[in-house]
Amino acid sequence: MKKILILMSLILFTCCNGNAQNNTKEKFPVEKSASEWKAELTGQQFNVLRQSGTERAFTSDLLDNKKKGTYTCAACGNPVFESKHKFDSGTGWPSFDREIKGNVSFSSDKKLGYTRVEEHCSNCGSHLGHVFDDGPKGTTGKRHCINGVALNFQED
């Protein structure tokens, strides 16, 4: 029994490498202190955008938005997705089959014990969500699964 507990502890310790992607500090055009971000963002926005949190599924006002326009980073206003690339993935988060090239950056996320591709605003580094390879096969095949609280919408 003791050997099993030790083995499980070792596995848990090696798999839960939550801050692996934060070991190198990437520079972004917009840089602010945590206190500056807290003063500008809601508590939920700060958790998602600056601490890589995730909003609860099916809670975003933008989930069922069908209007034409542009989705921007809620922290800095950088345009990150276009409404013409939005689709209903059934996951409970706004989903897009592609980003606005150059406005979204990517990194590895190992918080769950396996590697996922995390998306950030390329202007301020804010966490937007993750990208997966299970999107519409007729377009890019990608599903950019984005926290609605990380976005603002500007109607055309």
PDB file of C-alpha atoms in Angstrom, residues 22-128:
ATOM      1  CA  ASN A  22       5.498  30.776 -17.280  1.00  0.00           C
ATOM      2  CA  ASN A  23       9.197  29.960 -16.880  1.00  0.00           C
ATOM      3  CA  THR A  24      10.173  32.421 -19.604  1.00  0.00           C
ATOM      4  CA  LYS A  25       8.688  35.912 -19.578  1.00  0.00           C
ATOM      5  CA  GLU A  26       7.663  36.931 -23.081  1.00  0.00           C
ATOM      6  CA  LYS A  27       7.550  40.664 -23.758  1.00  0.00           C
ATOM      7  CA  PHE A  28       4.380  42.218 -25.181  1.00  0.00           C
ATOM      8  CA  PRO A  29       3.775  45.751 -26.479  1.00  0.00           C
ATOM      9  CA  VAL A  30       1.314  46.417 -23.609  1.00  0.00           C
ATOM     10  CA  GLU A  31       2.847  45.596 -20.211  1.00  0.00           C
ATOM     11  CA  LYS A  32       1.183  46.478 -16.898  1.00  0.00           C
ATOM     12  CA  SER A  33       1.571  45.427 -13.295  1.00  0.00           C
ATOM     13  CA  ALA A  34      -0.949  43.096 -11.666  1.00  0.00           C
ATOM     14  CA  SER A  35      -2.348  46.025  -9.662  1.00  0.00           C
ATOM     15  CA  GLU A  36      -2.844  48.058 -12.859  1.00  0.00           C
ATOM     16  CA  TRP A  37      -4.693  45.137 -14.507  1.00  0.00           C
ATOM     17  CA  LYS A  38      -6.827  44.609 -11.385  1.00  0.00           C
ATOM     18  CA  ALA A  39      -7.873  48.272 -11.474  1.00  0.00           C
ATOM     19  CA  GLU A  40      -9.010  47.959 -15.120  1.00  0.00           C
ATOM     20  CA  LEU A  41     -10.603  44.492 -15.208  1.00  0.00           C
ATOM     21  CA  THR A  42     -13.458  42.826 -13.360  1.00  0.00           C
ATOM     22  CA  GLY A  43     -12.524  40.054 -10.949  1.00  0.00           C
ATOM     23  CA  GLN A  44     -13.573  37.375 -13.434  1.00  0.00           C
ATOM     24  CA  GLN A  45     -11.705  39.064 -16.292  1.00  0.00           C
ATOM     25  CA  PHE A  46      -8.552  39.300 -14.175  1.00  0.00           C
ATOM     26  CA  ASN A  47      -8.816  35.606 -13.262  1.00  0.00           C
ATOM     27  CA  VAL A  48      -9.197  34.516 -16.901  1.00  0.00           C
ATOM     28  CA  LEU A  49      -7.060  37.052 -18.741  1.00  0.00           C
ATOM     29  CA  ARG A  50      -4.162  37.464 -16.308  1.00  0.00           C
ATOM     30  CA  GLN A  51      -4.219  34.210 -14.294  1.00  0.00           C
ATOM     31  CA  SER A  52      -5.210  31.796 -17.100  1.00  0.00           C
ATOM     32  CA  GLY A  53      -8.498  30.869 -15.448  1.00  0.00           C
ATOM     33  CA  THR A  54     -11.541  29.472 -17.252  1.00  0.00           C
ATOM     34  CA  GLU A  55     -15.094  30.765 -17.071  1.00  0.00           C
ATOM     35  CA  ARG A  56     -17.916  28.273 -16.532  1.00  0.00           C
ATOM     36  CA  ALA A  57     -19.354  26.800 -19.728  1.00  0.00           C
ATOM     37  CA  PHE A  58     -22.563  28.305 -21.142  1.00  0.00           C
ATOM     38  CA  THR A  59     -22.259  31.525 -19.086  1.00  0.00           C
ATOM     39  CA  SER A  60     -20.934  33.950 -21.712  1.00  0.00           C
ATOM     40  CA  ASP A  61     -23.241  36.582 -23.203  1.00  0.00           C
ATOM     41  CA  LEU A  62     -21.200  36.211 -26.412  1.00  0.00           C
ATOM     42  CA  LEU A  63     -21.882  32.481 -26.809  1.00  0.00           C
ATOM     43  CA  ASP A  64     -25.016  32.936 -28.926  1.00  0.00           C
ATOM     44  CA  ASN A  65     -24.025  36.259 -30.501  1.00  0.00           C
ATOM     45  CA  LYS A  66     -24.823  36.078 -34.232  1.00  0.00           C
ATOM     46  CA  LYS A  67     -24.091  39.709 -35.120  1.00  0.00           C
ATOM     47  CA  LYS A  68     -21.427  40.650 -37.670  1.00  0.00           C
ATOM     48  CA  GLY A  69     -18.336  42.258 -36.252  1.00  0.00           C
ATOM     49  CA  THR A  70     -14.995  41.785 -34.555  1.00  0.00           C
ATOM     50  CA  TYR A  71     -14.104  40.211 -31.221  1.00  0.00           C
ATOM     51  CA  THR A  72     -11.365  42.079 -29.372  1.00  0.00           C
ATOM     52  CA  CYS A  73      -9.218  41.316 -26.336  1.00  0.00           C
ATOM     53  CA  ALA A  74     -11.138  42.550 -23.284  1.00  0.00           C
ATOM     54  CA  ALA A  75      -7.880  43.737 -21.691  1.00  0.00           C
ATOM     55  CA  CYS A  76      -6.396  45.876 -24.464  1.00  0.00           C
ATOM     56  CA  GLY A  77      -8.827  46.038 -27.408  1.00  0.00           C
ATOM     57  CA  ASN A  78      -6.624  44.124 -29.862  1.00  0.00           C
ATOM     58  CA  PRO A  79      -8.839  42.505 -32.582  1.00  0.00           C
ATOM     59  CA  VAL A  80      -8.430  38.718 -32.210  1.00  0.00           C
ATOM     60  CA  PHE A  81     -11.376  37.001 -33.977  1.00  0.00           C
ATOM     61  CA  GLU A  82     -13.941  37.822 -36.656  1.00  0.00           C
ATOM     62  CA  SER A  83     -17.613  36.881 -36.427  1.00  0.00           C
ATOM     63  CA  LYS A  84     -17.522  35.237 -39.877  1.00  0.00           C
ATOM     64  CA  HIS A  85     -15.244  32.544 -38.397  1.00  0.00           C
ATOM     65  CA  LYS A  86     -17.416  31.863 -35.314  1.00  0.00           C
ATOM     66  CA  PHE A  87     -19.318  28.581 -35.075  1.00  0.00           C
ATOM     67  CA  ASP A  88     -21.401  26.672 -32.536  1.00  0.00           C
ATOM     68  CA  SER A  89     -19.143  23.951 -31.172  1.00  0.00           C
ATOM     69  CA  GLY A  90     -21.615  22.839 -28.512  1.00  0.00           C
ATOM     70  CA  THR A  91     -18.904  23.151 -25.847  1.00  0.00           C
ATOM     71  CA  GLY A  92     -20.345  26.154 -24.021  1.00  0.00           C
ATOM     72  CA  TRP A  93     -17.629  28.624 -25.014  1.00  0.00           C
ATOM     73  CA  PRO A  94     -17.448  30.940 -28.039  1.00  0.00           C
ATOM     74  CA  SER A  95     -15.577  29.039 -30.754  1.00  0.00           C
ATOM     75  CA  PHE A  96     -13.826  30.164 -33.923  1.00  0.00           C
ATOM     76  CA  ASP A  97     -12.139  28.208 -36.701  1.00  0.00           C
ATOM     77  CA  ARG A  98      -9.299  30.739 -37.047  1.00  0.00           C
ATOM     78  CA  GLU A  99      -7.750  33.758 -35.362  1.00  0.00           C
ATOM     79  CA  ILE A 100      -6.827  37.104 -36.870  1.00  0.00           C
ATOM     80  CA  LYS A 101      -3.280  36.283 -37.999  1.00  0.00           C
ATOM     81  CA  GLY A 102      -0.578  38.028 -36.009  1.00  0.00           C
ATOM     82  CA  ASN A 103      -2.941  39.132 -33.235  1.00  0.00           C
ATOM     83  CA  VAL A 104      -2.941  35.867 -31.270  1.00  0.00           C
ATOM     84  CA  SER A 105       0.130  34.076 -29.922  1.00  0.00           C
ATOM     85  CA  PHE A 106       0.395  30.485 -28.761  1.00  0.00           C
ATOM     86  CA  SER A 107       2.179  28.589 -25.991  1.00  0.00           C
ATOM     87  CA  SER A 108       2.115  25.164 -24.358  1.00  0.00           C
ATOM     88  CA  ASP A 109      -0.142  24.578 -21.367  1.00  0.00           C
ATOM     89  CA  LYS A 110       0.548  21.526 -19.169  1.00  0.00           C
ATOM     90  CA  LYS A 111      -1.778  22.393 -16.262  1.00  0.00           C
ATOM     91  CA  LEU A 112      -3.924  19.280 -16.692  1.00  0.00           C
ATOM     92  CA  GLY A 113      -1.010  16.866 -16.961  1.00  0.00           C
ATOM     93  CA  TYR A 114      -0.976  16.824 -20.758  1.00  0.00           C
ATOM     94  CA  THR A 115      -0.015  19.433 -23.330  1.00  0.00           C
ATOM     95  CA  ARG A 116      -2.615  21.795 -24.771  1.00  0.00           C
ATOM     96  CA  VAL A 117      -2.113  24.828 -27.009  1.00  0.00           C
ATOM     97  CA  GLU A 118      -2.950  27.997 -25.091  1.00  0.00           C
ATOM     98  CA  GLU A 119      -3.901  31.227 -26.865  1.00  0.00           C
ATOM     99  CA  HIS A 120      -2.860  34.718 -25.775  1.00  0.00           C
ATOM    100  CA  CYS A 121      -3.437  38.214 -27.081  1.00  0.00           C
ATOM    101  CA  SER A 122      -0.237  39.096 -28.925  1.00  0.00           C
ATOM    102  CA  ASN A 123      -0.557  42.719 -27.802  1.00  0.00           C
ATOM    103  CA  CYS A 124      -0.852  42.314 -24.009  1.00  0.00           C
ATOM    104  CA  GLY A 125      -0.285  38.580 -23.377  1.00  0.00           C
ATOM    105  CA  SER A 126      -3.715  38.001 -21.872  1.00  0.00           C
ATOM    106  CA  HIS A 127      -4.982  34.410 -21.786  1.00  0.00           C
ATOM    107  CA  LEU A 128      -7.863  33.906 -24.226  1.00  0.00           C
TER     108      LEU A 128
END
